[in-house]
Amino acid sequence: MIQISDVSIHIGALEKEWPLSSIQRTILERMAMSPATYVYRSLDVLKFEVKMREFIVLAAKNLYYSGAGFATFKESRCNPRYWNLTKEGGFQLKTNVEPAEAINDIFRNGKKYAFECATAIVIVYYKATIDSIGKDNFNRLFPNILLYDGVYDEDLHLTWTKTVEYIPGDVQYFKNPEYNPKTPEWQGENVVLLEGNRYFAHGIGIKTKKEIIVELNNERKPGATVSAYLLEQAARPDFAYLSQYAEEDTEKRQIHSPAENRFTIAQIGSKTYIKM
């Protein structure tokens, strides 16, 4: 269920004022059919989350097609024009390099990069944030990026939560409890949920849940009997917090105040109408 200002919202009412892409429609349908209630203080915040979720999905796909390789931290590599490779295998942003430009380079020149799956997820988040709030705001928010083992800037406000519904753009984790100690990189896999119940799993590809479990089970220690499995939890950034940096909303807030009162919701019978 989706609510704005304590009023339940139907997709049909939204798409009259907001043309939906196929991915956005899938995201909204998952929300609308969920037994959980997704509550938003304004239509702008809902639109921002749906669009950023779409950008997360697109970033995951584009990272897959970029040619970026999978590597352990010991064997990680990066483009030295933008990053310093740390002794631990992390990528430290170089001085006088624009953060957004450095992140975008990973997608343009993927073959110059190789990294672990946890690092891949953070790269996906950063790319989606750039596309959601613009380069200038991103550069101000994330001036000192270190890409390493799931390390991320606190301004993403990431949280792991248990939920009854998983939505495209969610990050999840497959655990492999009896992994081979000789290949600890396969003790689990961070993934991005895409549409069609498929996942982006760096180092494995774009696969179904069953296919990822098969891949991880092939990396277990000899004699293992416990299967890999998907944890029932998801990581999500604070969409509402990040929405305040959206460039289009910044312009609107200079003209209209407060942001929450730029539309009217009318409930007539079983139908909901939104007037911008």
Coordinates of C-alpha atoms in Angstrom, one line a residue:
M1 CA 0.0 0.0 0.0
I2 CA 1.2 3.5 -0.8
Q3 CA 0.1 6.5 1.3
I4 CA 0.7 10.3 0.9
S5 CA -0.6 12.5 3.7
D6 CA -2.6 9.6 5.2
V7 CA -4.4 8.9 1.8
S8 CA -4.0 5.7 0.0
I9 CA -2.7 6.2 -3.5
H10 CA -3.5 4.1 -6.6
I11 CA -1.1 3.8 -9.6
G12 CA -3.9 4.9 -11.9
A13 CA -4.1 8.2 -10.2
L14 CA -0.3 8.7 -10.3
E15 CA 0.2 7.9 -14.0
K16 CA -2.2 10.6 -15.0
E17 CA 0.3 13.2 -13.8
W18 CA 3.5 11.2 -14.0
P19 CA 4.4 9.1 -17.1
L20 CA 5.8 5.8 -15.8
S21 CA 8.6 3.8 -17.4
S22 CA 8.2 0.0 -17.3
I23 CA 10.6 -0.3 -14.4
Q24 CA 8.9 2.5 -12.4
R25 CA 5.5 0.8 -13.0
T26 CA 7.0 -2.5 -11.7
I27 CA 8.3 -0.7 -8.6
L28 CA 5.0 1.0 -7.9
E29 CA 3.0 -2.2 -8.4
R30 CA 5.2 -4.1 -5.9
M31 CA 4.7 -1.2 -3.4
A32 CA 0.9 -1.1 -4.0
M33 CA 0.4 -4.8 -3.6
S34 CA 2.6 -5.1 -0.6
P35 CA 1.0 -5.9 2.8
A36 CA 3.5 -3.3 4.2
T37 CA 2.5 0.4 4.0
Y38 CA 4.9 2.8 2.2
V39 CA 4.2 6.3 3.7
Y40 CA 5.5 9.5 2.2
R41 CA 5.2 13.1 3.3
S42 CA 4.9 14.3 -0.3
L43 CA 4.5 13.2 -3.8
D44 CA 8.0 14.5 -4.6
V45 CA 9.6 12.1 -2.1
L46 CA 7.7 9.1 -3.6
K47 CA 8.7 10.1 -7.1
F48 CA 12.3 10.5 -6.0
E49 CA 12.4 7.0 -4.5
V50 CA 10.9 5.4 -7.5
K51 CA 13.2 7.2 -9.9
M52 CA 16.3 6.4 -7.7
R53 CA 15.3 2.7 -7.5
E54 CA 15.1 2.7 -11.3
F55 CA 18.6 4.3 -11.4
I56 CA 19.9 1.6 -9.1
V57 CA 18.6 -1.1 -11.4
L58 CA 20.0 0.6 -14.5
A59 CA 23.4 1.2 -12.7
A60 CA 23.6 -2.5 -11.8
K61 CA 22.9 -3.5 -15.4
N62 CA 25.4 -1.0 -16.8
L63 CA 28.1 -2.1 -14.4
Y64 CA 27.5 -5.7 -15.6
Y65 CA 27.9 -4.6 -19.2
S66 CA 30.8 -2.2 -18.5
G67 CA 33.4 -5.0 -18.6
A68 CA 34.5 -4.4 -15.0
G69 CA 36.0 -7.6 -13.6
F70 CA 35.6 -9.5 -10.4
A71 CA 38.7 -9.8 -8.2
T72 CA 39.8 -10.4 -4.6
F73 CA 41.1 -7.3 -2.8
K74 CA 44.6 -8.5 -3.3
E75 CA 44.1 -8.5 -7.1
S76 CA 41.9 -5.4 -7.4
R77 CA 42.7 -2.8 -10.1
C78 CA 41.5 0.6 -11.0
N79 CA 42.2 3.5 -13.4
P80 CA 45.1 5.4 -11.9
R81 CA 43.9 8.6 -13.6
Y82 CA 41.2 8.9 -11.0
W83 CA 42.0 6.5 -8.1
N84 CA 44.9 5.5 -5.9
L85 CA 45.0 1.7 -5.2
T86 CA 45.5 1.2 -1.5
K87 CA 47.6 -1.6 0.0
E88 CA 44.3 -3.3 1.1
G89 CA 42.9 -3.2 -2.4
G90 CA 40.6 -0.3 -2.0
F91 CA 40.2 2.7 -4.4
Q92 CA 40.9 6.1 -2.9
L93 CA 39.8 9.1 -4.9
K94 CA 42.7 11.2 -6.0
T95 CA 43.1 14.8 -5.0
N96 CA 41.6 17.4 -7.4
V97 CA 39.5 14.7 -9.1
E98 CA 35.7 15.3 -9.3
P99 CA 34.0 12.4 -7.4
A100 CA 31.2 12.1 -10.0
E101 CA 33.6 11.9 -12.9
A102 CA 35.6 9.2 -11.1
I103 CA 32.5 7.1 -10.5
N104 CA 31.3 7.5 -14.1
D105 CA 34.7 6.4 -15.4
I106 CA 34.1 3.0 -13.9
F107 CA 31.1 2.6 -16.2
R108 CA 32.9 4.1 -19.2
N109 CA 36.2 2.2 -18.8
G110 CA 35.1 -0.9 -16.9
K111 CA 38.0 -3.1 -18.3
K112 CA 40.4 -1.0 -16.3
Y113 CA 38.7 -2.1 -13.1
A114 CA 38.3 -5.3 -11.0
F115 CA 36.8 -5.5 -7.5
E116 CA 34.8 -7.5 -5.0
C117 CA 31.0 -7.7 -4.9
A118 CA 30.6 -5.6 -1.9
T119 CA 32.6 -2.8 -3.6
A120 CA 30.4 -3.3 -6.7
I121 CA 27.2 -2.5 -4.7
V122 CA 28.7 0.8 -3.3
I123 CA 29.6 1.8 -6.9
V124 CA 26.1 1.1 -8.0
Y125 CA 24.7 3.2 -5.2
Y126 CA 27.0 6.1 -6.0
K127 CA 26.2 6.0 -9.7
A128 CA 22.4 6.0 -8.9
T129 CA 22.9 8.9 -6.6
I130 CA 24.7 10.9 -9.3
D131 CA 21.9 10.3 -11.7
S132 CA 19.3 11.2 -9.0
I133 CA 20.7 14.4 -7.6
G134 CA 23.1 15.6 -10.3
K135 CA 26.9 15.9 -10.4
D136 CA 27.3 19.1 -8.5
N137 CA 25.3 18.0 -5.5
F138 CA 27.0 14.6 -5.6
N139 CA 30.4 16.2 -5.6
R140 CA 29.5 18.3 -2.6
L141 CA 28.1 15.4 -0.6
F142 CA 30.8 12.8 -1.4
P143 CA 34.1 14.7 -1.7
N144 CA 36.4 11.9 -0.3
I145 CA 35.3 8.6 -1.7
L146 CA 37.0 5.3 -0.7
L147 CA 35.8 2.2 -2.5
Y148 CA 36.6 -0.8 -0.3
D149 CA 34.8 -3.8 1.2
G150 CA 31.4 -2.2 1.4
V151 CA 32.7 1.0 2.9
Y152 CA 30.3 3.8 2.0
D153 CA 29.7 7.4 2.9
E154 CA 27.3 8.0 5.8
D155 CA 25.4 10.5 3.6
L156 CA 23.8 7.5 1.9
H157 CA 22.2 6.6 5.2
L158 CA 22.1 2.9 4.3
T159 CA 20.1 0.6 6.6
W160 CA 19.5 -3.2 6.5
T161 CA 15.9 -4.1 7.4
K162 CA 13.6 -7.2 7.4
T163 CA 10.6 -6.6 5.2
V164 CA 7.6 -8.6 3.8
E165 CA 8.3 -7.3 0.3
Y166 CA 11.4 -6.8 -1.8
I167 CA 11.3 -4.2 -4.5
P168 CA 13.6 -3.6 -7.6
G169 CA 16.5 -1.5 -6.4
D170 CA 16.8 -3.3 -3.1
V171 CA 20.2 -4.8 -2.2
Q172 CA 20.2 -8.3 -0.7
Y173 CA 22.7 -10.9 0.4
F174 CA 23.2 -14.6 -0.4
K175 CA 25.0 -16.4 2.4
N176 CA 27.2 -19.4 1.7
P177 CA 27.7 -20.9 5.2
E178 CA 30.0 -23.8 4.1
Y179 CA 32.2 -21.9 1.6
N180 CA 35.6 -23.3 0.8
P181 CA 38.2 -21.6 3.1
K182 CA 40.6 -21.4 0.1
T183 CA 38.2 -19.1 -1.7
P184 CA 36.7 -16.8 1.1
E185 CA 35.5 -14.4 -1.5
W186 CA 32.6 -16.8 -2.1
Q187 CA 31.3 -16.8 1.5
G188 CA 28.4 -14.8 0.2
E189 CA 27.2 -12.5 -2.6
N190 CA 25.8 -9.0 -2.5
V191 CA 23.1 -8.5 -5.1
V192 CA 20.8 -5.9 -6.5
L193 CA 17.2 -7.0 -7.1
L194 CA 16.2 -6.2 -10.7
E195 CA 12.8 -6.5 -12.4
G196 CA 11.6 -10.0 -13.4
N197 CA 12.9 -11.5 -10.1
R198 CA 16.5 -11.5 -11.3
Y199 CA 19.5 -10.2 -9.5
F200 CA 22.8 -8.5 -10.5
A201 CA 25.6 -10.4 -8.8
H202 CA 29.1 -9.1 -9.5
G203 CA 31.3 -12.0 -10.5
I204 CA 28.3 -14.2 -11.3
G205 CA 26.2 -12.2 -13.6
I206 CA 22.5 -11.4 -14.0
K207 CA 20.8 -14.5 -12.7
T208 CA 17.7 -15.9 -10.9
K209 CA 17.8 -16.8 -7.2
K210 CA 18.1 -20.5 -8.0
E211 CA 21.0 -19.9 -10.4
I212 CA 23.0 -17.8 -7.9
I213 CA 22.5 -20.5 -5.2
V214 CA 23.8 -23.1 -7.7
E215 CA 26.9 -21.0 -8.4
L216 CA 27.6 -20.5 -4.7
N217 CA 27.0 -24.2 -3.9
N218 CA 29.8 -25.0 -6.4
E219 CA 32.2 -23.0 -4.2
R220 CA 31.6 -24.9 -1.0
K221 CA 34.2 -26.9 0.9
P222 CA 34.4 -30.6 0.2
G223 CA 31.7 -32.6 1.9
A224 CA 29.5 -29.5 2.5
T225 CA 25.8 -30.3 3.0
V226 CA 24.3 -26.8 3.8
S227 CA 23.1 -24.9 0.8
A228 CA 23.7 -21.2 0.2
Y229 CA 20.5 -19.2 0.8
L230 CA 19.1 -15.7 0.4
L231 CA 18.9 -13.7 3.7
E232 CA 15.4 -12.2 4.4
Q233 CA 16.6 -8.6 4.6
A234 CA 17.3 -5.7 2.3
A235 CA 19.6 -2.7 2.3
R236 CA 18.1 0.7 1.3
P237 CA 19.4 4.2 1.3
D238 CA 17.5 7.0 3.0
F239 CA 15.5 8.1 -0.1
A240 CA 13.7 10.8 1.8
Y241 CA 16.9 12.3 3.0
L242 CA 18.6 12.2 -0.4
S243 CA 15.5 13.7 -2.1
Q244 CA 16.2 17.1 -0.6
Y245 CA 19.2 17.3 -2.9
A246 CA 17.4 16.6 -6.1
E247 CA 18.1 19.4 -8.6
E248 CA 14.5 19.6 -9.9
D249 CA 13.1 19.8 -6.4
T250 CA 15.6 22.5 -5.4
E251 CA 14.3 24.7 -8.2
K252 CA 10.7 24.1 -7.1
R253 CA 11.4 24.9 -3.5
Q254 CA 12.7 28.3 -4.5
I255 CA 9.2 29.1 -5.9
H256 CA 6.8 27.1 -3.8
S257 CA 6.8 26.7 -0.1
P258 CA 6.3 24.4 1.7
A259 CA 7.2 21.5 -0.7
E260 CA 4.6 19.2 0.8
N261 CA 1.7 21.5 -0.3
R262 CA 2.3 21.6 -4.0
F263 CA -0.5 19.2 -4.8
T264 CA -4.0 18.3 -3.8
I265 CA -5.4 14.8 -3.1
A266 CA -9.1 14.2 -3.6
Q267 CA -10.8 10.9 -2.6
I268 CA -14.2 10.4 -4.5
G269 CA -15.7 7.1 -3.8
S270 CA -13.1 4.4 -4.6
K271 CA -11.0 6.7 -6.8
T272 CA -8.1 9.0 -5.9
Y273 CA -7.3 12.1 -7.8
I274 CA -4.1 14.1 -7.6
K275 CA -4.0 17.7 -8.7
M276 CA -0.5 19.2 -9.2

